[in-house]
């Protein structure tokens, strides 16, 4: 059988809608009928050649936020069965980088990459949970060490920041947010933060234990060091710029801990799925059709995307 897919054929070239043979699961692998695939800014950047050498394989089907139902199992894939609902932890197999990813009707994944989707979590939520959800949860809980009673500041109330803010409030933290956009600040309030500011400098005096920077524009990192309490922890997630100038005197004299947080792991994905299933975590998503992909990528590129896009089959 053949399937439809959006294939990247070269850096800086439009994705091509092609027909490809259905992939066949090998030993320890499963074939997944994709039900939802999330779009990420990194997909735009890879297609444009900004993230070279990513992807490492050309031509390739992009898309690393994948959720679906198992359609076939290979030899030795005894942990899962046909009909099981699963999300894919893309760092195991490199979907959208070294292996064809989610902008297709089907894909193959190793059983080690699979995360079971619980009842109450939709395919759309599950797809987003494999990247945006995982990254935000890991930054707040694993890297940030946020617990009940933590005073937490969130810089950047976009898709990841809003999820991070909600995870913080669910955990029992007192959460503040900073974002220059009024609509973003409102998303923060919807997520349960107690107060939203238009500038990070307004965190000063709040005695924050943890600040998580989902923006990463250099100045945000620098100001976070100035406003966090002595002995506080700053978690850097956003990469708005590649380099930043910071006040090392403030960093050292206040004994501030500055750490980076990249992605997460399958345990983070499973935790996010449970939050979706319980109804505690709700995030605005924009469902699109398979044919809508080029338009959605353009909107991501020019900043007019109304939310986080997810292809639904």
XYZ file of C-alpha atoms in Angstrom:
313
model
C 0.000 0.000 0.000
C 0.960 3.632 -0.438
C 0.522 6.595 1.863
C 0.500 10.364 1.503
C 3.323 12.333 3.074
C 4.822 15.822 3.102
C 8.463 15.298 2.211
C 11.389 17.687 2.618
C 13.566 17.297 -0.474
C 16.115 20.057 0.127
C 17.041 22.955 2.402
C 15.039 26.074 1.610
C 12.638 24.229 -0.701
C 8.877 23.829 -0.159
C 7.728 20.501 1.228
C 6.398 18.186 -1.466
C 3.200 16.153 -1.140
C 4.211 12.668 -2.279
C 3.087 9.065 -2.207
C 5.424 6.692 -0.396
C 5.233 2.959 0.284
C 3.839 2.068 3.679
C 6.739 1.510 6.075
C 7.218 -2.003 7.426
C 7.982 -2.578 11.107
C 11.188 -4.472 11.814
C 12.170 -6.429 14.875
C 11.052 -4.648 18.032
C 9.084 -2.057 16.045
C 5.441 -1.215 15.388
C 3.564 0.402 12.509
C 1.495 3.378 13.627
C -1.536 4.832 11.886
C -0.973 8.500 12.674
C -4.015 10.225 14.145
C -2.364 13.528 15.096
C 0.947 15.258 14.385
C 1.981 18.550 15.929
C 3.819 21.342 14.131
C 6.863 22.928 15.764
C 8.961 26.007 15.000
C 11.905 23.661 14.573
C 10.134 22.121 11.558
C 10.100 25.557 9.932
C 13.735 26.162 10.842
C 14.893 22.774 9.544
C 13.049 23.199 6.256
C 14.676 26.613 5.806
C 18.149 25.253 6.543
C 18.570 27.342 9.682
C 19.288 24.306 11.851
C 21.804 22.549 9.595
C 22.920 19.781 9.844
C 19.365 18.958 10.993
C 17.718 17.036 9.488
C 20.518 14.552 8.949
C 18.648 12.663 6.215
C 17.272 13.940 2.899
C 14.726 13.486 1.553
C 12.795 13.089 4.791
C 9.295 13.371 6.193
C 9.443 15.973 8.966
C 7.283 15.975 12.099
C 8.361 14.806 15.548
C 5.151 15.230 17.590
C 3.339 11.979 16.804
C 0.349 10.132 18.240
C -1.678 7.317 16.747
C -2.870 3.737 16.934
C -0.773 0.628 16.364
C -1.678 -1.028 13.043
C 0.910 -3.832 13.006
C 3.688 -5.182 15.214
C 7.070 -6.560 14.217
C 8.812 -9.588 15.658
C 9.599 -9.236 19.320
C 7.327 -6.234 19.877
C 5.376 -8.042 22.571
C 4.819 -5.080 24.903
C 2.158 -3.579 22.625
C -0.677 -4.881 20.467
C -2.641 -3.807 17.406
C -5.176 -1.191 18.474
C -3.099 0.298 21.300
C -3.033 4.103 21.411
C 0.486 5.496 21.662
C 2.564 8.639 21.511
C 6.135 8.640 20.224
C 9.160 9.919 22.147
C 11.080 11.110 19.114
C 14.578 11.188 20.599
C 14.729 7.372 20.583
C 14.430 6.927 16.806
C 15.012 10.465 15.546
C 11.651 10.947 13.838
C 11.814 13.975 11.569
C 15.623 13.970 11.685
C 17.086 10.578 10.769
C 13.824 8.658 10.289
C 10.637 9.685 8.477
C 8.338 11.469 10.899
C 4.766 12.474 11.477
C 3.771 14.525 8.431
C 2.440 11.345 6.844
C -0.357 8.851 7.286
C 1.805 6.161 8.881
C 5.194 5.720 10.516
C 7.293 3.064 12.224
C 8.673 3.346 15.752
C 10.659 1.233 18.195
C 8.742 -0.060 21.196
C 11.242 1.830 23.389
C 9.936 5.076 21.883
C 6.284 4.415 22.713
C 4.271 5.979 25.516
C 0.788 4.595 26.149
C -2.017 7.146 25.832
C -4.445 6.848 28.765
C -8.211 7.076 28.459
C -9.254 10.711 28.604
C -6.271 12.001 26.631
C -7.023 12.744 22.972
C -4.681 12.047 20.085
C -4.293 15.797 19.581
C -3.255 16.300 23.194
C -0.992 13.260 23.027
C 0.867 14.591 19.986
C 1.572 17.944 21.635
C 2.487 16.185 24.855
C 5.465 14.511 23.173
C 7.293 17.825 22.724
C 5.758 21.035 24.071
C 4.199 19.263 27.037
C 7.292 17.208 27.771
C 9.663 20.181 27.484
C 7.581 22.416 29.741
C 6.951 19.735 32.354
C 10.627 18.778 32.470
C 11.708 22.405 32.856
C 9.318 23.024 35.749
C 9.459 19.746 37.664
C 12.748 18.032 36.808
C 15.067 20.975 36.104
C 13.298 23.607 38.181
C 12.517 21.385 41.147
C 9.200 23.192 41.584
C 7.058 21.858 44.428
C 4.043 22.975 46.441
C 4.838 26.346 47.965
C 7.497 27.322 45.407
C 7.349 30.928 44.206
C 7.786 30.582 40.446
C 8.283 33.148 37.705
C 7.567 32.261 34.070
C 9.153 34.402 31.336
C 7.295 34.102 28.028
C 3.663 33.000 28.054
C 3.547 31.376 24.640
C 2.752 27.714 24.064
C 5.499 26.259 26.261
C 5.358 28.979 28.888
C 1.609 28.634 29.342
C 1.909 24.876 29.817
C 4.767 25.465 32.252
C 2.679 27.959 34.198
C -0.201 25.503 34.410
C 2.064 22.664 35.540
C 3.359 24.975 38.253
C -0.098 25.883 39.509
C -1.210 22.232 39.470
C 1.857 21.383 41.557
C 0.882 23.979 44.142
C 3.367 26.709 43.302
C 2.533 30.412 43.378
C 3.133 31.415 39.770
C 3.853 34.825 38.237
C 4.284 35.532 34.529
C 5.936 38.091 32.263
C 5.166 38.722 28.598
C 4.890 41.953 26.576
C 1.789 40.722 24.727
C -1.603 41.303 26.441
C -3.120 38.198 24.833
C -0.248 36.121 26.200
C -0.705 37.553 29.685
C -4.370 36.592 29.527
C -3.356 33.032 28.623
C -1.240 33.093 31.755
C -4.193 34.110 33.883
C -6.246 31.355 32.262
C -3.497 28.922 33.311
C -3.823 30.027 36.927
C -1.007 32.524 37.508
C -1.618 35.090 40.235
C -0.201 38.106 38.371
C 1.178 38.824 34.903
C 3.561 41.652 34.034
C 4.670 43.109 30.708
C 8.346 43.160 31.721
C 10.594 40.757 33.619
C 11.949 43.605 35.752
C 8.604 43.679 37.554
C 9.492 40.337 39.158
C 11.776 42.382 41.431
C 10.683 42.186 45.057
C 8.618 39.005 44.639
C 11.330 36.851 46.279
C 11.046 34.186 43.580
C 12.585 30.776 44.252
C 12.666 29.713 40.602
C 12.487 31.602 37.304
C 12.033 29.692 34.057
C 12.919 31.596 30.892
C 10.930 30.255 27.951
C 11.859 33.314 25.840
C 15.636 33.435 25.994
C 16.238 36.827 24.445
C 19.425 37.564 26.368
C 17.980 40.516 28.221
C 15.404 38.203 29.805
C 18.161 35.959 31.140
C 20.155 38.926 32.411
C 17.197 40.509 34.192
C 16.181 37.167 35.702
C 19.537 37.074 37.507
C 18.906 40.562 38.872
C 15.377 39.901 40.173
C 15.542 36.354 41.559
C 16.105 35.909 45.276
C 19.597 35.028 46.569
C 20.188 31.313 46.131
C 17.421 31.047 43.546
C 17.413 28.878 40.458
C 17.032 30.066 36.852
C 16.134 27.492 34.206
C 16.960 28.470 30.625
C 14.693 26.886 28.001
C 14.133 29.523 25.316
C 16.716 30.239 22.634
C 15.520 33.551 21.262
C 19.181 34.475 20.791
C 22.275 32.293 20.780
C 24.346 34.512 23.092
C 23.586 36.650 26.138
C 25.498 39.129 28.290
C 24.875 38.657 32.000
C 26.013 40.296 35.232
C 28.384 37.684 36.621
C 28.850 39.750 39.788
C 25.141 39.381 40.555
C 25.238 35.701 39.585
C 28.106 34.960 41.965
C 27.318 37.318 44.844
C 23.700 36.121 45.007
C 24.796 32.485 44.510
C 22.226 32.057 41.762
C 22.007 28.698 40.014
C 21.689 29.030 36.210
C 20.981 25.799 34.331
C 19.794 24.786 30.885
C 16.882 22.468 30.187
C 16.464 20.625 26.887
C 13.454 18.448 26.112
C 12.726 15.690 28.597
C 12.084 11.967 28.623
C 9.311 9.397 28.310
C 8.458 9.727 32.006
C 7.757 13.435 31.472
C 5.478 12.600 28.525
C 3.570 10.044 30.602
C 3.118 12.588 33.399
C 1.763 15.153 30.933
C -0.639 12.557 29.517
C -1.973 11.924 33.019
C -2.537 15.658 33.532
C -4.446 15.825 30.242
C -6.502 12.763 31.187
C -7.428 14.223 34.578
C -8.603 17.454 32.957
C -6.176 19.535 34.996
C -4.084 20.514 31.968
C -5.850 22.244 29.095
C -3.907 23.980 26.343
C -5.276 25.839 23.292
C -4.667 23.843 20.105
C -5.576 24.501 16.470
C -6.592 21.389 14.548
C -5.808 21.400 10.820
C -6.126 18.950 7.947
C -3.249 17.176 6.235
C -3.613 19.485 3.214
C -3.387 22.587 5.443
C 0.244 21.898 6.358
C 1.995 24.367 3.978
C -0.253 27.243 5.065
C 0.259 26.418 8.735
C 4.042 26.331 8.321
C 3.917 29.753 6.654
C 1.924 31.117 9.586
C 4.427 29.693 12.045
C 7.189 31.343 10.049
C 5.602 34.799 9.856
C 4.270 34.834 13.408
C 0.559 34.809 12.551
C -0.213 31.342 13.949
C -3.284 31.581 16.235
C -2.068 28.703 18.406
C -0.248 25.392 18.291
C -1.149 23.589 15.059
C -1.896 19.860 15.036
C -2.635 17.822 11.896
C -5.587 15.515 12.472
C -6.352 12.401 10.419
